[in-house]
CSV table of C-alpha atoms in Angstrom, one decimal:
chain,number,residue,atom,x,y,z
A,489,UNK,CA,-33.3,9.7,-17.6
A,490,UNK,CA,-32.9,7.4,-14.7
A,491,UNK,CA,-29.7,5.3,-14.9
A,492,UNK,CA,-31.5,2.3,-13.4
A,493,UNK,CA,-33.7,0.2,-15.8
A,494,UNK,CA,-37.4,0.9,-15.5
A,495,UNK,CA,-40.4,-1.1,-16.7
A,496,UNK,CA,-44.2,-0.5,-16.5
A,497,UNK,CA,-46.4,-3.5,-15.6
A,498,UNK,CA,-50.1,-3.5,-16.3
A,499,UNK,CA,-52.3,-5.8,-14.2
A,500,UNK,CA,-55.7,-7.2,-15.4
A,501,UNK,CA,-57.7,-8.0,-12.2
A,502,UNK,CA,-60.3,-10.0,-14.3
A,503,UNK,CA,-57.9,-12.7,-15.4
A,504,UNK,CA,-54.9,-12.0,-13.1
A,505,UNK,CA,-52.5,-11.5,-16.0
A,506,UNK,CA,-49.7,-8.9,-16.2
A,507,UNK,CA,-48.1,-7.5,-19.3
A,508,UNK,CA,-45.0,-5.2,-19.3
A,509,UNK,CA,-42.8,-2.9,-21.4
A,510,UNK,CA,-39.4,-1.3,-20.9
A,511,UNK,CA,-39.3,2.5,-20.4
A,512,UNK,CA,-36.6,3.8,-22.7
A,513,UNK,CA,-36.1,6.5,-25.2
A,514,UNK,CA,-37.3,4.1,-27.8
A,515,UNK,CA,-40.5,2.9,-26.2
A,516,UNK,CA,-41.7,6.3,-24.7
A,517,UNK,CA,-43.5,8.3,-27.4
A,518,UNK,CA,-45.0,11.8,-27.5
A,519,UNK,CA,-48.7,12.1,-28.1
A,520,UNK,CA,-50.3,13.8,-31.2
A,521,UNK,CA,-47.8,12.3,-33.6
A,522,UNK,CA,-44.8,13.5,-31.7
A,523,UNK,CA,-46.0,17.1,-31.3
A,524,UNK,CA,-48.1,16.7,-28.1
A,525,UNK,CA,-47.1,17.6,-24.6
A,526,UNK,CA,-48.0,14.1,-23.2
A,527,UNK,CA,-46.3,10.8,-23.5
A,528,UNK,CA,-47.4,7.2,-23.9
A,529,UNK,CA,-46.0,3.7,-24.1
A,530,UNK,CA,-47.3,0.8,-26.1
A,531,UNK,CA,-47.4,-2.4,-24.0
A,532,UNK,CA,-47.5,-5.6,-26.1
A,533,UNK,CA,-50.2,-8.0,-24.9
A,534,UNK,CA,-48.0,-11.0,-25.6
A,535,UNK,CA,-45.2,-9.7,-23.3
A,536,UNK,CA,-46.4,-11.5,-20.2
A,537,UNK,CA,-44.9,-10.9,-16.8
A,538,UNK,CA,-43.2,-13.2,-16.0
A,539,UNK,CA,-43.0,-16.1,-18.5
A,540,UNK,CA,-39.7,-17.6,-19.7
A,541,UNK,CA,-39.4,-15.3,-22.7
A,542,UNK,CA,-40.1,-12.2,-20.6
A,543,UNK,CA,-37.6,-13.3,-18.0
A,544,UNK,CA,-34.9,-13.5,-20.6
A,545,UNK,CA,-35.7,-10.1,-22.0
A,546,UNK,CA,-35.8,-8.6,-18.5
A,547,UNK,CA,-32.4,-10.0,-17.5
A,548,UNK,CA,-30.9,-8.6,-20.7
A,549,UNK,CA,-32.4,-5.2,-19.8
A,550,UNK,CA,-30.5,-4.9,-16.5
A,551,UNK,CA,-27.9,-2.4,-17.8
A,552,UNK,CA,-26.7,-1.3,-14.5
A,553,UNK,CA,-23.6,0.9,-14.4
A,554,UNK,CA,-20.3,-1.0,-14.1
A,555,UNK,CA,-19.5,0.4,-10.7
A,556,UNK,CA,-22.9,-0.8,-9.3
A,557,UNK,CA,-22.4,-4.3,-10.7
A,558,UNK,CA,-18.9,-4.5,-9.2
A,559,UNK,CA,-20.0,-3.1,-5.9
A,560,UNK,CA,-22.8,-5.6,-5.6
A,561,UNK,CA,-20.3,-8.3,-6.4
A,562,UNK,CA,-18.1,-7.3,-3.6
A,563,UNK,CA,-21.1,-6.8,-1.3
A,564,UNK,CA,-22.0,-10.5,-1.9
A,565,UNK,CA,-18.7,-11.4,-0.3
A,566,UNK,CA,-18.7,-8.8,2.4
A,567,UNK,CA,-19.6,-11.4,5.0
A,568,UNK,CA,-16.4,-13.4,4.3
A,569,UNK,CA,-14.3,-10.3,4.5
A,570,UNK,CA,-15.8,-9.3,7.9
A,571,UNK,CA,-15.3,-12.8,9.3
A,572,UNK,CA,-11.6,-12.6,8.4
A,573,UNK,CA,-11.3,-9.1,9.8
A,574,UNK,CA,-12.9,-10.4,13.1
A,575,UNK,CA,-10.4,-13.2,13.4
A,576,UNK,CA,-12.3,-16.0,11.7
A,577,UNK,CA,-10.9,-18.4,9.1
A,578,UNK,CA,-12.0,-18.6,5.4
A,579,UNK,CA,-10.5,-21.4,3.3
A,580,UNK,CA,-10.8,-21.8,-0.4
A,581,UNK,CA,-11.1,-25.5,-1.4
A,582,UNK,CA,-11.2,-26.3,-5.1
A,583,UNK,CA,-10.7,-29.2,-7.5
A,584,UNK,CA,-9.8,-28.4,-11.1
A,585,UNK,CA,-10.0,-30.9,-13.9
A,586,UNK,CA,-6.8,-29.7,-15.6
A,587,UNK,CA,-7.2,-31.4,-18.9
A,588,UNK,CA,-10.7,-30.1,-19.6
A,589,UNK,CA,-11.0,-26.9,-21.6
A,590,UNK,CA,-14.5,-26.5,-20.3
A,591,UNK,CA,-13.1,-25.5,-16.9
A,592,UNK,CA,-14.8,-28.2,-15.0
A,593,UNK,CA,-14.3,-28.3,-11.3
A,594,UNK,CA,-15.7,-27.7,-7.8
A,595,UNK,CA,-15.1,-24.6,-5.7
A,596,UNK,CA,-16.3,-23.8,-2.2
A,597,UNK,CA,-15.4,-21.6,0.7
A,598,UNK,CA,-15.1,-23.2,4.1
A,599,UNK,CA,-15.9,-20.6,6.7
A,600,UNK,CA,-15.2,-20.8,10.4
A,601,UNK,CA,-16.5,-17.6,12.2
A,602,UNK,CA,-15.8,-19.0,15.6
A,603,UNK,CA,-19.3,-20.3,16.2
A,604,UNK,CA,-19.2,-23.1,13.7
A,605,UNK,CA,-18.1,-24.1,10.2
A,606,UNK,CA,-20.2,-23.5,7.1
A,607,UNK,CA,-19.5,-24.2,3.4
A,608,UNK,CA,-20.5,-21.9,0.6
A,609,UNK,CA,-20.5,-23.5,-2.9
A,610,UNK,CA,-19.6,-21.6,-6.1
A,611,UNK,CA,-21.2,-24.0,-8.6
A,612,UNK,CA,-19.5,-22.5,-11.7
A,613,UNK,CA,-17.1,-23.8,-14.3
A,614,UNK,CA,-14.4,-21.5,-15.7
A,615,UNK,CA,-13.7,-22.4,-19.4
A,616,UNK,CA,-10.3,-21.8,-20.9
A,617,UNK,CA,-8.9,-20.2,-17.7
A,618,UNK,CA,-6.5,-21.9,-15.3
A,619,UNK,CA,-7.9,-21.8,-11.8
A,620,UNK,CA,-4.8,-20.0,-10.5
A,621,UNK,CA,-6.1,-17.1,-12.7
A,622,UNK,CA,-9.7,-17.6,-11.7
A,623,UNK,CA,-9.2,-17.3,-7.9
A,624,UNK,CA,-7.9,-13.7,-7.8
A,625,UNK,CA,-10.8,-12.7,-10.1
A,626,UNK,CA,-13.4,-14.5,-8.1
A,627,UNK,CA,-12.1,-13.2,-4.8
A,628,UNK,CA,-10.3,-9.9,-5.7
A,629,UNK,CA,-10.3,-8.7,-2.1
A,630,UNK,CA,-8.1,-11.6,-0.9
A,631,UNK,CA,-4.5,-12.7,-0.7
A,632,UNK,CA,-3.9,-16.5,-0.9
A,633,UNK,CA,-1.7,-18.8,1.2
A,634,UNK,CA,-1.5,-22.5,1.0
A,635,UNK,CA,-3.1,-24.3,4.0
A,636,UNK,CA,0.1,-25.8,5.5
A,637,UNK,CA,-1.8,-28.5,7.5
A,638,UNK,CA,-3.4,-29.7,4.3
A,639,UNK,CA,-0.1,-29.8,2.4
A,640,UNK,CA,2.1,-31.1,5.2
A,641,UNK,CA,2.6,-34.6,3.9
A,642,UNK,CA,2.9,-33.6,0.3
A,643,UNK,CA,5.4,-30.8,1.1
A,644,UNK,CA,7.4,-33.2,3.3
A,645,UNK,CA,7.7,-35.7,0.5
A,646,UNK,CA,8.8,-33.0,-1.9
A,647,UNK,CA,11.3,-31.6,0.5
A,648,UNK,CA,12.8,-35.0,1.1
A,649,UNK,CA,13.1,-35.6,-2.7
A,650,UNK,CA,15.0,-32.4,-3.3
A,651,UNK,CA,16.8,-31.6,-0.1
A,652,UNK,CA,17.6,-34.9,1.5
A,653,UNK,CA,20.2,-37.6,0.6
A,654,UNK,CA,20.3,-41.1,2.0
A,655,UNK,CA,23.9,-42.0,2.9
A,656,UNK,CA,24.1,-45.8,2.5
A,657,UNK,CA,27.5,-46.0,4.2
A,658,UNK,CA,26.4,-44.1,7.3
A,659,UNK,CA,22.8,-45.4,7.0
A,660,UNK,CA,21.2,-42.1,7.6
A,661,UNK,CA,19.5,-39.2,5.9
A,662,UNK,CA,21.4,-36.1,5.3
A,663,UNK,CA,19.8,-32.7,4.8
A,664,UNK,CA,21.9,-31.3,1.9
A,665,UNK,CA,19.9,-28.2,1.1
A,666,UNK,CA,17.2,-26.2,2.8
A,667,UNK,CA,15.5,-27.1,6.0
A,668,UNK,CA,11.8,-28.0,5.7
A,669,UNK,CA,10.7,-24.6,6.9
A,670,UNK,CA,13.0,-22.8,4.5
A,671,UNK,CA,11.9,-25.0,1.7
A,672,UNK,CA,8.2,-24.3,2.4
A,673,UNK,CA,8.7,-20.6,2.2
A,674,UNK,CA,9.9,-20.9,-1.4
A,675,UNK,CA,6.8,-22.9,-2.5
A,676,UNK,CA,4.0,-21.5,-4.6
A,677,UNK,CA,1.3,-20.3,-2.2
A,678,UNK,CA,-1.2,-21.2,-4.8
A,679,UNK,CA,0.0,-24.8,-5.2
A,680,UNK,CA,-2.1,-27.9,-5.6
A,681,UNK,CA,-2.1,-31.7,-5.0
A,682,UNK,CA,-1.9,-33.6,-8.3
A,683,UNK,CA,-4.4,-36.5,-8.5
A,684,UNK,CA,-3.3,-38.8,-11.3
A,685,UNK,CA,-2.5,-35.9,-13.6
A,686,UNK,CA,-6.3,-35.2,-14.0
A,687,UNK,CA,-7.3,-33.1,-11.0
A,688,UNK,CA,-5.5,-30.4,-9.2
A,689,UNK,CA,-6.8,-29.9,-5.6
A,690,UNK,CA,-6.3,-26.6,-3.9
A,691,UNK,CA,-6.7,-25.6,-0.3
A,692,UNK,CA,-5.9,-22.0,0.6
A,693,UNK,CA,-6.4,-19.7,3.5
A,694,UNK,CA,-7.7,-16.2,2.5
A,695,UNK,CA,-6.6,-13.0,4.1
A,696,UNK,CA,-7.6,-9.4,3.3
A,697,UNK,CA,-5.6,-7.5,0.7
A,698,UNK,CA,-5.7,-3.7,0.1
A,699,UNK,CA,-8.9,-3.9,-1.8
A,700,UNK,CA,-10.6,-6.0,0.9
A,701,UNK,CA,-9.6,-3.6,3.7
A,702,UNK,CA,-10.6,-0.6,1.6
A,703,UNK,CA,-14.0,-2.0,0.8
A,704,UNK,CA,-14.8,-2.7,4.4
A,705,UNK,CA,-13.8,0.8,5.3
A,706,UNK,CA,-15.9,2.3,2.5
A,707,UNK,CA,-18.8,0.0,3.4
A,708,UNK,CA,-18.7,1.0,7.0
A,709,UNK,CA,-18.9,4.7,6.0
A,710,UNK,CA,-21.7,4.3,3.5
A,711,UNK,CA,-23.8,2.2,5.8
A,712,UNK,CA,-24.2,5.0,8.3
A,713,UNK,CA,-26.2,8.2,8.2
A,714,UNK,CA,-23.7,10.9,7.3
A,715,UNK,CA,-24.1,14.6,7.7
A,716,UNK,CA,-24.1,16.7,4.5
A,717,UNK,CA,-24.7,13.7,2.4
A,718,UNK,CA,-27.1,15.7,0.2
A,719,UNK,CA,-24.5,18.4,-0.5
A,720,UNK,CA,-23.3,18.7,-4.2
A,721,UNK,CA,-20.7,21.0,-5.8
A,722,UNK,CA,-22.0,23.9,-7.9
A,723,UNK,CA,-20.2,26.4,-9.9
A,724,UNK,CA,-20.5,30.2,-9.1
A,725,UNK,CA,-23.3,29.8,-6.6
A,726,UNK,CA,-23.1,30.7,-2.9
A,727,UNK,CA,-25.0,28.3,-0.8
A,728,UNK,CA,-26.0,28.7,2.8
A,729,UNK,CA,-26.5,25.3,4.3
A,730,UNK,CA,-29.3,24.9,6.9
A,731,UNK,CA,-30.3,21.6,8.3
A,732,UNK,CA,-33.0,20.0,6.2
A,733,UNK,CA,-33.0,22.6,3.5
A,734,UNK,CA,-30.6,24.4,1.2
A,735,UNK,CA,-31.0,28.1,0.4
B,1441,UNK,CA,37.4,-13.7,-19.0
B,1442,UNK,CA,39.4,-16.5,-17.5
B,1443,UNK,CA,40.1,-19.8,-19.3
B,1444,UNK,CA,40.2,-22.8,-17.1
B,1445,UNK,CA,40.3,-26.6,-17.2
B,1446,UNK,CA,37.7,-28.2,-14.9
B,1447,UNK,CA,39.7,-31.4,-14.5
B,1448,UNK,CA,42.6,-29.5,-13.0
B,1449,UNK,CA,43.0,-27.7,-9.8
B,1450,UNK,CA,42.1,-24.2,-10.6
B,1451,UNK,CA,43.4,-22.5,-7.5
B,1452,UNK,CA,44.9,-24.3,-4.6
B,1453,UNK,CA,43.7,-21.6,-2.3
B,1454,UNK,CA,40.2,-22.3,-1.5
B,1455,UNK,CA,37.8,-19.4,-0.8
B,1456,UNK,CA,36.5,-18.9,2.7
B,1457,UNK,CA,33.5,-21.0,2.0
B,1458,UNK,CA,35.5,-24.0,0.7
B,1459,UNK,CA,35.1,-23.6,-3.1
B,1460,UNK,CA,37.7,-23.1,-5.8
B,1461,UNK,CA,35.5,-21.5,-8.4
B,1462,UNK,CA,34.7,-17.8,-7.9
B,1463,UNK,CA,31.1,-17.0,-9.1
B,1464,UNK,CA,32.2,-13.4,-9.9
B,1465,UNK,CA,34.7,-14.7,-12.5
B,1466,UNK,CA,33.7,-15.1,-16.2
B,1467,UNK,CA,35.1,-18.6,-16.8
B,1468,UNK,CA,35.6,-20.0,-20.3
B,1469,UNK,CA,36.4,-23.7,-21.1
B,1470,UNK,CA,37.3,-25.7,-24.1
B,1471,UNK,CA,34.3,-28.1,-24.2
B,1472,UNK,CA,36.0,-30.6,-26.5
B,1473,UNK,CA,38.9,-31.2,-24.1
B,1474,UNK,CA,36.5,-31.5,-21.1
B,1475,UNK,CA,34.3,-34.2,-22.7
B,1476,UNK,CA,36.5,-37.1,-21.7
B,1477,UNK,CA,36.7,-36.2,-18.1
B,1478,UNK,CA,33.1,-35.3,-17.8
B,1479,UNK,CA,32.1,-38.7,-19.4
B,1480,UNK,CA,34.2,-40.4,-16.7
B,1481,UNK,CA,32.4,-38.5,-14.0
B,1482,UNK,CA,29.0,-39.5,-15.4
B,1483,UNK,CA,30.2,-43.2,-15.5
B,1484,UNK,CA,31.2,-42.8,-11.9
B,1485,UNK,CA,27.7,-41.5,-11.0
B,1486,UNK,CA,26.2,-44.6,-12.5
B,1487,UNK,CA,28.6,-47.0,-10.9
B,1488,UNK,CA,29.1,-45.4,-7.5
B,1489,UNK,CA,26.0,-43.4,-7.3
B,1490,UNK,CA,25.8,-39.6,-7.6
B,1491,UNK,CA,27.0,-37.3,-4.8
B,1492,UNK,CA,24.6,-35.6,-2.4
B,1493,UNK,CA,25.3,-32.4,-4.2
B,1494,UNK,CA,23.2,-33.5,-7.1
B,1495,UNK,CA,20.1,-32.8,-5.0
B,1496,UNK,CA,21.0,-29.1,-4.9
B,1497,UNK,CA,20.8,-29.1,-8.7
B,1498,UNK,CA,17.4,-30.8,-8.7
B,1499,UNK,CA,16.1,-28.4,-6.0
B,1500,UNK,CA,17.3,-25.5,-8.1
B,1501,UNK,CA,15.5,-26.9,-11.2
B,1502,UNK,CA,12.3,-27.4,-9.2
B,1503,UNK,CA,12.3,-24.0,-7.5
B,1504,UNK,CA,12.8,-22.2,-10.9
B,1505,UNK,CA,10.1,-24.1,-12.7
B,1506,UNK,CA,12.3,-26.3,-14.9
B,1507,UNK,CA,11.8,-30.0,-15.5
B,1508,UNK,CA,13.7,-32.2,-13.1
B,1509,UNK,CA,13.3,-35.4,-15.1
B,1510,UNK,CA,14.4,-33.8,-18.4
B,1511,UNK,CA,16.4,-30.7,-17.3
B,1512,UNK,CA,15.8,-27.7,-19.5
B,1513,UNK,CA,17.4,-24.6,-18.0
B,1514,UNK,CA,17.6,-21.8,-20.6
B,1515,UNK,CA,20.4,-19.5,-21.6
B,1516,UNK,CA,18.1,-16.5,-21.0
B,1517,UNK,CA,17.6,-17.6,-17.4
B,1518,UNK,CA,21.2,-18.3,-16.5
B,1519,UNK,CA,22.9,-15.5,-18.5
B,1520,UNK,CA,22.4,-12.8,-15.7
B,1521,UNK,CA,24.4,-15.1,-13.3
B,1522,UNK,CA,27.5,-15.3,-15.5
B,1523,UNK,CA,30.3,-13.6,-13.7
B,1524,UNK,CA,27.9,-12.2,-11.1
B,1525,UNK,CA,26.7,-14.8,-8.6
B,1526,UNK,CA,26.1,-18.5,-8.2
B,1527,UNK,CA,22.9,-20.1,-9.2
B,1528,UNK,CA,22.9,-21.8,-5.8
B,1529,UNK,CA,25.3,-22.3,-3.0
B,1530,UNK,CA,25.0,-24.7,-0.1
B,1531,UNK,CA,27.3,-26.7,2.2
B,1532,UNK,CA,27.4,-29.4,-0.5
B,1533,UNK,CA,27.7,-27.6,-3.8
B,1534,UNK,CA,27.6,-24.4,-5.7
B,1535,UNK,CA,26.2,-23.9,-9.2
B,1536,UNK,CA,28.3,-21.7,-11.5
B,1537,UNK,CA,27.5,-20.4,-15.0
B,1538,UNK,CA,30.4,-20.7,-17.5
B,1539,UNK,CA,30.8,-20.3,-21.3
B,1540,UNK,CA,32.5,-22.4,-23.9
B,1541,UNK,CA,35.1,-21.0,-26.2
B,1542,UNK,CA,33.7,-19.8,-29.5
B,1543,UNK,CA,30.1,-20.6,-28.5
B,1544,UNK,CA,27.2,-18.4,-27.4
B,1545,UNK,CA,25.7,-21.1,-25.1
B,1546,UNK,CA,26.0,-21.0,-21.4
B,1547,UNK,CA,26.8,-24.1,-19.3
B,1548,UNK,CA,26.0,-25.0,-15.7
B,1549,UNK,CA,28.9,-26.4,-13.6
B,1550,UNK,CA,28.3,-27.9,-10.2
B,1551,UNK,CA,31.3,-27.7,-7.9
B,1552,UNK,CA,31.1,-30.3,-5.1
B,1553,UNK,CA,32.3,-29.4,-1.7
B,1554,UNK,CA,34.4,-31.5,0.6
B,1555,UNK,CA,31.2,-32.9,2.1
B,1556,UNK,CA,30.7,-35.1,-0.9
B,1557,UNK,CA,32.6,-38.4,-0.2
B,1558,UNK,CA,34.4,-39.5,-3.3
B,1559,UNK,CA,33.7,-36.3,-5.2
B,1560,UNK,CA,35.4,-33.6,-3.2
B,1561,UNK,CA,36.0,-30.5,-5.3
B,1562,UNK,CA,34.8,-32.3,-8.4
B,1563,UNK,CA,33.4,-29.9,-11.0
B,1564,UNK,CA,30.6,-31.4,-13.1
B,1565,UNK,CA,29.1,-29.9,-16.3
B,1566,UNK,CA,25.4,-30.5,-15.7
B,1567,UNK,CA,24.4,-29.3,-19.2
B,1568,UNK,CA,26.9,-30.9,-21.5
B,1569,UNK,CA,25.0,-29.7,-24.6
B,1570,UNK,CA,24.7,-26.2,-23.2
B,1571,UNK,CA,21.6,-24.5,-21.9
B,1572,UNK,CA,18.5,-24.2,-24.1
């Protein structure tokens, strides 16, 4: 049985309609009451290709293997990984409504590939999950670092609050703790700006992690024509390989 | 364990980095007898203003995820530092973990360095009720 989902679609040229049916162990039947050598499939006339009801059924039928689903997911973000690998900049900008359990917010990637800047929206909400947990799942190939330019003023204010003391007698500011640079190194790379206690705004620069680098390496390999790609292991059989055929 | 009285000079010989308290010592105090002196220090904070060293405590709270406005350091967090190393150490202060006699709770003491005008070598119990 093919691991990919298969359907049969019948077209009526008289009225232009199409009807369809899944091809599964359940829908494919043997002829002659199960004793025959042939097979048939009953196609419901009310299962029209492609009305809303059929669309829903078809989407539920896409039982692709997990590794194909996940590979396709990474493939959809390959462009961003390549841009980073080639020296471009990919930023994650997101606003999270922190008091909403529905996970309301806005998320986009701001991509500068050296030729211009483009934005890619991810118009999704993420219920019951803090965005700091969402980001590594949404972009599992990336490491995250706060955009220091974006957070400059906020970080400076915070640094002054915790590491500077105003000496009234001397009428000057004293640095009583870390320098600004030392202070910044200790900050959470996945920090946000708090807007009135309702919205947390993130701006992070993405870089490739081990998964990202490995995916690009694998993708480069599988995208090329490779010798012996039709070779498979067999037990107890001596195989002489000749180009274009196996004996 | 070494019993000390924070209001008295513990050791006239200062360490190389200018502090009396040794973070590797397991200090124990009689909290009841320290209360009066600590209350006087707190009053002084309100009248004269706190020393610059207090910023080091606030920075430590912030960096370790505790509430700066309503400090809530926990026994579990500070326990590994008792008799091992300071919670923080800068040119203005060091934070030391001590224990009270006959009590399981830990306390955070801030020793001010000579850089704190009016509070040189003052030792302040920052968690008078003990850690959480």
